Amino acid sequence: MTQPVAAGVAAVVLELAVAQQRSGWSVGIACPPEGWLAERAREARIEVRPWAATRMPGPSLAAEAVRLGRIVSQAEPDVVHLHSSKAGLVGRLVLRGRVPTIFQPHLWSFQTAGGLLRRACAAWERAASRWTHQLVCVSDDELVAGREVGVSAAAEVVCNGVDTGRLRPGDRTAARARLGLAPNAPTVVCVGRLARLKGQDQLLAAWPAVLAAVPTARLVFVGDGPLGTTWRDGIAVARHKSVQWWGHSDAVADFYTAADVVALPSRAEGMALVPLEAMACGRSVVAFDVGGVRQSVADAGAVVPAGSVPALAFAIVRRLADPAFAAREGDLARRRAETLFDRDRATDQIATLVEKLVSPRESV
């Protein structure tokens, strides 16, 4: 069960479902019908059970719970895997521990809230631990954050993985030609939903300092989202000739290949897929030190203090000004992705956890 139905969380859900289906399991996805997840799941011949649900909690919560309860009753699952906070909320209210339940937050709700809402989210997660048979965190940071607020469920860290067979180092010049990007310009690529959490405004704030040091630099944003128009119209540098707003693209591998540096200016993450994808493509990553970044990137790029715009700019300039240095980091990044963050490693770990939950029930 998942809400959201696009971007990183949806990608993880689809990859898990496909891997489990290949293992001979009967797998279904309950999710809202909008977004690309339902369509691609059906293309993979995975059963999709439409679940109308908004992304955030609200007045429709009771109706969403009723709808999800019907889906569970019809499906009679052996295990339910809840992805992200909204599915975790509704799913655990419906199931209340009656079916073995895995919850994977993909970034805790209390990490993106403030004040009373933050305390309420943390209190809910503490209470919901009794209905969580297995907590799956995508990074050590995410597990530590849960434990710090009193989440007590049995937990394992299963780092996100990417398809290192499909995502591979490629020819930068050819990728730029396919995309129509300047062939020789030092290029920074930022992939992600255009939303406050993803922090593209912080990268824009750093961009004048990058241009001052590397006047021929180019910045390419790949993705769309609720703040795209606001940032493009409201931030002066966003309209500079060096900044390109590409919008959504299914060819993200080409953008990683075209990049000299891939930037992740997020304000919070569980463990972002973008650095892992960029690393698989052999590219240096510059990122703020938010959840999971230090664990994923390590010395295959630069991890700078969260929110420090000058540090972000300096790290980008360092790599654009010294392509050989960035290339060495890219080589290290590729090896790190293959060794630690391959998709099959992650799906196998999840399969083992599911089997442990099912085995006691089968022996009864």
Tab-separated table of C-alpha atoms in Angstrom:
chain	number	residue	atom	x	y	z
A	1	MET	CA	0.000	0.000	0.000
A	2	THR	CA	1.369	3.377	-0.882
A	3	GLN	CA	0.563	7.040	-1.135
A	4	PRO	CA	2.484	8.790	-2.862
A	5	VAL	CA	2.324	7.238	-6.315
A	6	ALA	CA	5.217	8.981	-8.052
A	7	ALA	CA	8.913	9.742	-7.596
A	8	GLY	CA	11.187	7.746	-5.323
A	9	VAL	CA	8.683	5.988	-3.082
A	10	ALA	CA	6.695	4.716	-6.057
A	11	ALA	CA	9.898	3.510	-7.719
A	12	VAL	CA	10.797	1.472	-4.633
A	13	VAL	CA	7.291	0.000	-4.412
A	14	LEU	CA	7.288	-1.047	-8.054
A	15	GLU	CA	10.743	-2.612	-7.884
A	16	LEU	CA	9.824	-4.617	-4.786
A	17	ALA	CA	6.570	-5.819	-6.336
A	18	VAL	CA	8.268	-6.866	-9.577
A	19	ALA	CA	11.021	-8.739	-7.726
A	20	GLN	CA	8.510	-10.532	-5.502
A	21	GLN	CA	6.346	-11.486	-8.444
A	22	ARG	CA	9.380	-12.971	-10.180
A	23	SER	CA	9.960	-15.069	-7.072
A	24	GLY	CA	6.518	-16.598	-7.496
A	25	TRP	CA	4.675	-14.551	-4.904
A	26	SER	CA	1.148	-13.245	-5.401
A	27	VAL	CA	1.628	-9.489	-5.193
A	28	GLY	CA	-0.842	-6.619	-5.359
A	29	ILE	CA	-0.472	-2.866	-4.951
A	30	ALA	CA	-3.147	-0.726	-3.320
A	31	CYS	CA	-2.653	2.896	-4.330
A	32	PRO	CA	-4.455	5.936	-5.736
A	33	PRO	CA	-5.124	5.567	-9.460
A	34	GLU	CA	-3.469	8.849	-10.467
A	35	GLY	CA	0.283	9.025	-11.045
A	36	TRP	CA	2.394	6.579	-13.028
A	37	LEU	CA	2.655	3.767	-10.471
A	38	ALA	CA	-0.667	2.074	-11.238
A	39	GLU	CA	-0.070	2.148	-14.985
A	40	ARG	CA	3.434	0.712	-14.797
A	41	ALA	CA	2.382	-1.926	-12.290
A	42	ARG	CA	-0.327	-3.130	-14.657
A	43	GLU	CA	2.189	-3.184	-17.496
A	44	ALA	CA	4.244	-5.538	-15.305
A	45	ARG	CA	1.098	-7.654	-14.785
A	46	ILE	CA	0.905	-6.786	-11.100
A	47	GLU	CA	-2.580	-6.497	-9.678
A	48	VAL	CA	-3.536	-2.937	-8.780
A	49	ARG	CA	-6.329	-2.230	-6.303
A	50	PRO	CA	-7.347	1.438	-6.628
A	51	TRP	CA	-7.374	3.211	-3.274
A	52	ALA	CA	-8.599	6.811	-3.385
A	53	ALA	CA	-6.520	8.747	-0.870
A	54	THR	CA	-5.009	12.209	-0.599
A	55	ARG	CA	-1.328	12.650	0.082
A	56	MET	CA	-1.842	14.417	3.410
A	57	PRO	CA	-4.146	13.560	6.330
A	58	GLY	CA	-7.417	15.480	6.275
A	59	PRO	CA	-11.205	15.251	6.465
A	60	SER	CA	-11.244	12.300	4.050
A	61	LEU	CA	-9.245	10.085	6.421
A	62	ALA	CA	-12.248	8.112	7.693
A	63	ALA	CA	-13.484	7.378	4.177
A	64	GLU	CA	-9.980	6.377	3.109
A	65	ALA	CA	-9.798	3.938	6.012
A	66	VAL	CA	-13.135	2.377	5.053
A	67	ARG	CA	-11.987	1.951	1.451
A	68	LEU	CA	-8.697	0.428	2.530
A	69	GLY	CA	-10.479	-1.912	4.915
A	70	ARG	CA	-12.543	-3.260	2.031
A	71	ILE	CA	-9.426	-3.828	-0.044
A	72	VAL	CA	-7.768	-5.764	2.766
A	73	SER	CA	-10.881	-7.875	3.344
A	74	GLN	CA	-11.066	-8.773	-0.343
A	75	ALA	CA	-7.345	-9.470	-0.764
A	76	GLU	CA	-6.848	-11.493	2.452
A	77	PRO	CA	-3.087	-10.843	2.438
A	78	ASP	CA	-0.494	-12.816	4.378
A	79	VAL	CA	1.605	-9.661	4.810
A	80	VAL	CA	0.906	-5.970	4.249
A	81	HIS	CA	3.762	-3.605	3.430
A	82	LEU	CA	2.903	0.058	4.060
A	83	HIS	CA	5.016	2.668	2.274
A	84	SER	CA	5.351	6.257	3.477
A	85	SER	CA	3.574	8.076	6.276
A	86	LYS	CA	0.068	8.363	4.807
A	87	ALA	CA	-0.266	4.660	4.017
A	88	GLY	CA	1.381	3.960	7.369
A	89	LEU	CA	-1.263	6.012	9.138
A	90	VAL	CA	-4.349	4.651	7.396
A	91	GLY	CA	-3.045	1.117	7.042
A	92	ARG	CA	-2.205	0.647	10.703
A	93	LEU	CA	-5.486	2.194	11.813
A	94	VAL	CA	-7.287	-0.353	9.610
A	95	LEU	CA	-5.166	-3.409	10.371
A	96	ARG	CA	-4.346	-2.783	14.046
A	97	GLY	CA	-1.892	-5.663	14.024
A	98	ARG	CA	-4.331	-8.333	12.807
A	99	VAL	CA	-2.179	-9.021	9.731
A	100	PRO	CA	1.643	-9.042	9.786
A	101	THR	CA	2.495	-5.449	8.971
A	102	ILE	CA	5.672	-3.900	7.598
A	103	PHE	CA	5.948	-0.135	7.744
A	104	GLN	CA	8.554	1.723	5.698
A	105	PRO	CA	8.339	5.488	6.344
A	106	HIS	CA	10.721	6.724	3.596
A	107	LEU	CA	11.244	9.792	5.849
A	108	TRP	CA	9.304	10.217	9.083
A	109	SER	CA	6.339	12.578	9.041
A	110	PHE	CA	7.612	14.328	12.174
A	111	GLN	CA	10.828	15.252	10.353
A	112	THR	CA	8.943	17.502	7.953
A	113	ALA	CA	6.562	19.064	10.498
A	114	GLY	CA	7.024	21.641	13.215
A	115	GLY	CA	5.576	22.646	16.571
A	116	LEU	CA	2.447	20.860	17.766
A	117	LEU	CA	2.109	18.879	14.544
A	118	ARG	CA	5.609	17.481	14.953
A	119	ARG	CA	4.822	16.345	18.485
A	120	ALA	CA	1.526	14.832	17.358
A	121	CYS	CA	3.232	12.905	14.528
A	122	ALA	CA	5.888	11.591	16.897
A	123	ALA	CA	3.229	10.542	19.427
A	124	TRP	CA	1.331	8.678	16.705
A	125	GLU	CA	4.451	6.800	15.614
A	126	ARG	CA	5.150	5.762	19.201
A	127	ALA	CA	1.591	4.498	19.596
A	128	ALA	CA	1.530	2.765	16.206
A	129	SER	CA	4.631	0.742	17.082
A	130	ARG	CA	2.366	-1.855	18.706
A	131	TRP	CA	0.728	-2.440	15.298
A	132	THR	CA	4.043	-2.617	13.421
A	133	HIS	CA	5.488	-6.114	13.215
A	134	GLN	CA	8.500	-4.927	11.225
A	135	LEU	CA	9.815	-1.410	10.738
A	136	VAL	CA	12.036	-0.933	7.701
A	137	CYS	CA	14.237	2.156	7.611
A	138	VAL	CA	16.111	3.143	4.483
A	139	SER	CA	19.110	4.533	6.367
A	140	ASP	CA	20.771	4.457	9.759
A	141	ASP	CA	19.785	8.111	10.192
A	142	GLU	CA	16.115	7.250	9.728
A	143	LEU	CA	16.251	4.513	12.346
A	144	VAL	CA	18.042	6.780	14.823
A	145	ALA	CA	15.407	9.494	14.301
A	146	GLY	CA	12.639	7.002	15.058
A	147	ARG	CA	14.309	5.669	18.171
A	148	GLU	CA	14.927	9.213	19.436
A	149	VAL	CA	11.173	9.894	19.580
A	150	GLY	CA	10.353	6.524	21.143
A	151	VAL	CA	9.415	4.315	18.173
A	152	SER	CA	9.947	0.841	19.618
A	153	ALA	CA	8.956	-1.579	16.839
A	154	ALA	CA	11.415	-4.245	15.718
A	155	ALA	CA	13.481	-2.589	13.007
A	156	GLU	CA	15.930	-3.289	10.224
A	157	VAL	CA	17.823	-0.900	7.982
A	158	VAL	CA	17.451	-1.777	4.306
A	159	CYS	CA	19.170	0.889	2.248
A	160	ASN	CA	17.553	1.895	-1.002
A	161	GLY	CA	18.942	0.269	-4.119
A	162	VAL	CA	19.099	1.125	-7.811
A	163	ASP	CA	19.439	-0.868	-11.001
A	164	THR	CA	23.208	-0.740	-11.521
A	165	GLY	CA	22.815	-2.805	-14.682
A	166	ARG	CA	20.646	-0.204	-16.374
A	167	LEU	CA	22.265	2.837	-14.770
A	168	ARG	CA	25.882	2.775	-15.902
A	169	PRO	CA	28.613	5.260	-16.807
A	170	GLY	CA	28.180	6.508	-20.364
A	171	ASP	CA	29.446	8.978	-22.912
A	172	ARG	CA	28.909	12.505	-21.640
A	173	THR	CA	29.227	14.131	-25.057
A	174	ALA	CA	26.697	11.773	-26.623
A	175	ALA	CA	24.238	12.282	-23.760
A	176	ARG	CA	24.449	16.051	-24.124
A	177	ALA	CA	23.877	15.764	-27.840
A	178	ARG	CA	20.744	13.659	-27.270
A	179	LEU	CA	19.410	16.223	-24.810
A	180	GLY	CA	20.459	19.305	-26.730
A	181	LEU	CA	22.679	20.580	-23.904
A	182	ALA	CA	25.773	22.720	-24.420
A	183	PRO	CA	28.530	20.240	-25.311
A	184	ASN	CA	31.429	21.847	-23.415
A	185	ALA	CA	29.778	23.838	-20.597
A	186	PRO	CA	30.492	22.709	-17.016
A	187	THR	CA	27.077	21.320	-16.083
A	188	VAL	CA	25.272	20.739	-12.785
A	189	VAL	CA	22.146	18.573	-12.834
A	190	CYS	CA	19.492	18.532	-10.116
A	191	VAL	CA	16.808	15.847	-10.369
A	192	GLY	CA	13.730	15.918	-8.166
A	193	ARG	CA	10.221	17.099	-7.477
A	194	LEU	CA	10.031	20.886	-7.367
A	195	ALA	CA	8.926	21.178	-3.749
A	196	ARG	CA	10.234	22.884	-0.617
A	197	LEU	CA	11.500	19.640	0.864
A	198	LYS	CA	13.748	19.044	-2.146
A	199	GLY	CA	15.391	22.440	-1.710
A	200	GLN	CA	15.947	23.616	-5.280
A	201	ASP	CA	15.581	27.181	-4.011
A	202	GLN	CA	18.735	26.623	-1.926
A	203	LEU	CA	20.645	25.555	-5.019
A	204	LEU	CA	19.393	28.660	-6.817
A	205	ALA	CA	20.650	30.737	-3.889
A	206	ALA	CA	24.098	29.183	-4.358
A	207	TRP	CA	24.150	29.626	-8.125
A	208	PRO	CA	25.389	33.272	-8.324
A	209	ALA	CA	28.517	32.251	-6.393
A	210	VAL	CA	29.046	29.327	-8.756
A	211	LEU	CA	28.709	31.612	-11.793
A	212	ALA	CA	31.145	34.114	-10.282
A	213	ALA	CA	33.792	31.392	-10.163
A	214	VAL	CA	32.784	29.429	-13.292
A	215	PRO	CA	30.998	31.870	-15.652
A	216	THR	CA	30.298	29.220	-18.311
A	217	ALA	CA	28.536	26.877	-15.868
A	218	ARG	CA	25.051	25.572	-16.603
A	219	LEU	CA	22.372	24.379	-14.184
A	220	VAL	CA	19.681	21.939	-15.318
A	221	PHE	CA	16.624	21.167	-13.200
A	222	VAL	CA	14.848	17.926	-14.089
A	223	GLY	CA	11.390	17.435	-12.589
A	224	ASP	CA	8.161	19.258	-11.933
A	225	GLY	CA	6.135	20.030	-8.856
A	226	PRO	CA	4.056	22.561	-6.925
A	227	LEU	CA	6.746	25.234	-6.552
A	228	GLY	CA	8.130	25.205	-10.070
A	229	THR	CA	6.263	28.279	-11.267
A	230	THR	CA	6.861	30.151	-8.009
A	231	TRP	CA	10.611	29.628	-8.163
A	232	ARG	CA	10.956	30.311	-11.884
A	233	ASP	CA	8.998	33.563	-11.608
A	234	GLY	CA	10.033	34.696	-8.148
A	235	ILE	CA	13.801	34.112	-7.988
A	236	ALA	CA	15.832	36.330	-10.308
A	237	VAL	CA	18.647	33.872	-10.993
A	238	ALA	CA	16.065	31.248	-11.993
A	239	ARG	CA	15.527	33.190	-15.215
A	240	HIS	CA	19.238	33.545	-15.977
A	241	LYS	CA	20.389	32.079	-19.301
A	242	SER	CA	22.579	29.587	-17.426
A	243	VAL	CA	19.555	27.927	-15.743
A	244	GLN	CA	17.400	25.456	-17.622
A	245	TRP	CA	14.082	24.079	-16.364
A	246	TRP	CA	13.576	20.812	-18.184
A	247	GLY	CA	10.423	19.547	-16.489
A	248	HIS	CA	9.589	15.887	-16.041
A	249	SER	CA	11.643	13.350	-17.979
A	250	ASP	CA	11.704	9.569	-18.108
A	251	ALA	CA	15.275	9.685	-19.413
A	252	VAL	CA	16.987	10.660	-16.160
A	253	ALA	CA	19.945	8.386	-16.906
A	254	ASP	CA	20.852	10.675	-19.812
A	255	PHE	CA	20.881	13.682	-17.490
A	256	TYR	CA	23.157	11.955	-14.980
A	257	THR	CA	25.465	10.947	-17.825
A	258	ALA	CA	25.464	14.508	-19.174
A	259	ALA	CA	26.347	16.027	-15.787
A	260	ASP	CA	29.718	17.002	-14.408
A	261	VAL	CA	28.162	17.205	-10.952
A	262	VAL	CA	24.795	16.058	-9.594
A	263	ALA	CA	23.438	18.252	-6.785
A	264	LEU	CA	21.029	17.252	-4.012
A	265	PRO	CA	19.984	20.375	-2.042
A	266	SER	CA	17.231	18.647	-0.014
A	267	ARG	CA	16.098	19.868	3.383
A	268	ALA	CA	15.312	16.321	4.563
A	269	GLU	CA	15.520	12.772	3.201
A	270	GLY	CA	15.250	9.168	4.346
A	271	MET	CA	17.780	7.966	1.814
A	272	ALA	CA	17.400	9.700	-1.530
A	273	LEU	CA	17.520	7.692	-4.749
A	274	VAL	CA	19.041	10.534	-6.787
A	275	PRO	CA	22.563	10.248	-5.314
A	276	LEU	CA	22.475	6.462	-5.743
A	277	GLU	CA	21.368	6.787	-9.369
A	278	ALA	CA	24.023	9.409	-10.059
A	279	MET	CA	26.683	7.259	-8.403
A	280	ALA	CA	25.649	4.251	-10.494
A	281	CYS	CA	26.214	6.468	-13.552
A	282	GLY	CA	29.684	7.347	-12.308
A	283	ARG	CA	29.015	10.940	-11.355
A	284	SER	CA	30.256	12.996	-8.426
A	285	VAL	CA	27.510	14.101	-6.021
A	286	VAL	CA	27.305	17.297	-3.963
A	287	ALA	CA	24.629	17.144	-1.279
A	288	PHE	CA	23.497	18.609	1.988
A	289	ASP	CA	24.090	16.425	5.041
A	290	VAL	CA	20.512	15.261	5.564
A	291	GLY	CA	19.155	11.792	6.313
A	292	GLY	CA	21.026	8.974	4.611
A	293	VAL	CA	23.295	11.184	2.505
A	294	ARG	CA	26.520	10.608	4.412
A	295	GLN	CA	25.820	6.872	4.455
A	296	SER	CA	25.188	6.757	0.711
A	297	VAL	CA	27.657	9.275	-0.711
A	298	ALA	CA	30.541	9.010	1.770
A	299	ASP	CA	33.734	10.021	-0.089
A	300	ALA	CA	32.205	9.655	-3.565
A	301	GLY	CA	31.380	13.360	-3.567
A	302	ALA	CA	30.889	16.220	-1.115
A	303	VAL	CA	28.520	16.155	1.863
A	304	VAL	CA	28.192	19.702	3.186
A	305	PRO	CA	26.386	21.078	6.257
A	306	ALA	CA	22.631	21.096	5.749
A	307	GLY	CA	21.357	24.488	4.636
A	308	SER	CA	24.813	26.034	4.125
A	309	VAL	CA	24.462	27.738	0.756
A	310	PRO	CA	28.126	28.952	0.685
A	311	ALA	CA	29.369	25.411	1.370
A	312	LEU	CA	27.145	24.050	-1.390
A	313	ALA	CA	28.474	26.616	-3.858
A	314	PHE	CA	32.100	25.985	-2.887
A	315	ALA	CA	31.756	22.205	-3.292
A	316	ILE	CA	30.186	22.591	-6.739
A	317	VAL	CA	32.861	25.036	-7.888
A	318	ARG	CA	35.610	22.728	-6.611
A	319	ARG	CA	34.403	19.975	-8.959
A	320	LEU	CA	33.497	22.094	-11.960
A	321	ALA	CA	36.918	23.742	-11.831
A	322	ASP	CA	38.740	20.396	-11.603
A	323	PRO	CA	37.048	17.843	-13.881
A	324	ALA	CA	39.723	15.229	-13.189
A	325	PHE	CA	38.951	15.404	-9.474
A	326	ALA	CA	35.227	15.022	-10.158
A	327	ALA	CA	35.939	12.099	-12.493
A	328	ARG	CA	37.927	10.280	-9.791
A	329	GLU	CA	35.002	10.705	-7.422
A	330	GLY	CA	32.702	9.404	-10.126
A	331	ASP	CA	34.776	6.240	-10.519
A	332	LEU	CA	34.640	5.686	-6.771
A	333	ALA	CA	30.897	6.396	-6.805
A	334	ARG	CA	30.275	3.695	-9.399
A	335	ARG	CA	32.159	1.092	-7.367
A	336	ARG	CA	30.295	2.119	-4.233
A	337	ALA	CA	26.905	1.859	-5.946
A	338	GLU	CA	27.690	-1.608	-7.315
A	339	THR	CA	28.936	-2.900	-3.973
A	340	LEU	CA	26.468	-1.386	-1.513
A	341	PHE	CA	23.391	-0.070	-3.303
A	342	ASP	CA	22.435	-2.518	-6.021
A	343	ARG	CA	18.682	-3.025	-6.344
A	344	ASP	CA	18.814	-6.805	-5.989
A	345	ARG	CA	20.518	-6.517	-2.625
A	346	ALA	CA	17.649	-4.387	-1.290
A	347	THR	CA	14.857	-6.553	-2.716
A	348	ASP	CA	16.485	-9.701	-1.326
A	349	GLN	CA	16.676	-8.164	2.149
A	350	ILE	CA	12.993	-7.235	2.060
A	351	ALA	CA	12.070	-10.723	0.847
A	352	THR	CA	13.897	-12.245	3.819
A	353	LEU	CA	12.010	-10.019	6.250
A	354	VAL	CA	8.665	-10.929	4.668
A	355	GLU	CA	9.435	-14.641	4.823
A	356	LYS	CA	10.264	-14.358	8.526
A	357	LEU	CA	6.885	-12.761	9.182
A	358	VAL	CA	4.978	-15.369	7.167
A	359	SER	CA	6.776	-18.506	8.391
A	360	PRO	CA	5.350	-18.552	11.948
A	361	ARG	CA	1.809	-18.211	10.571
A	362	GLU	CA	2.336	-21.037	8.102
A	363	SER	CA	3.542	-23.368	10.826
A	364	VAL	CA	0.446	-22.877	12.985
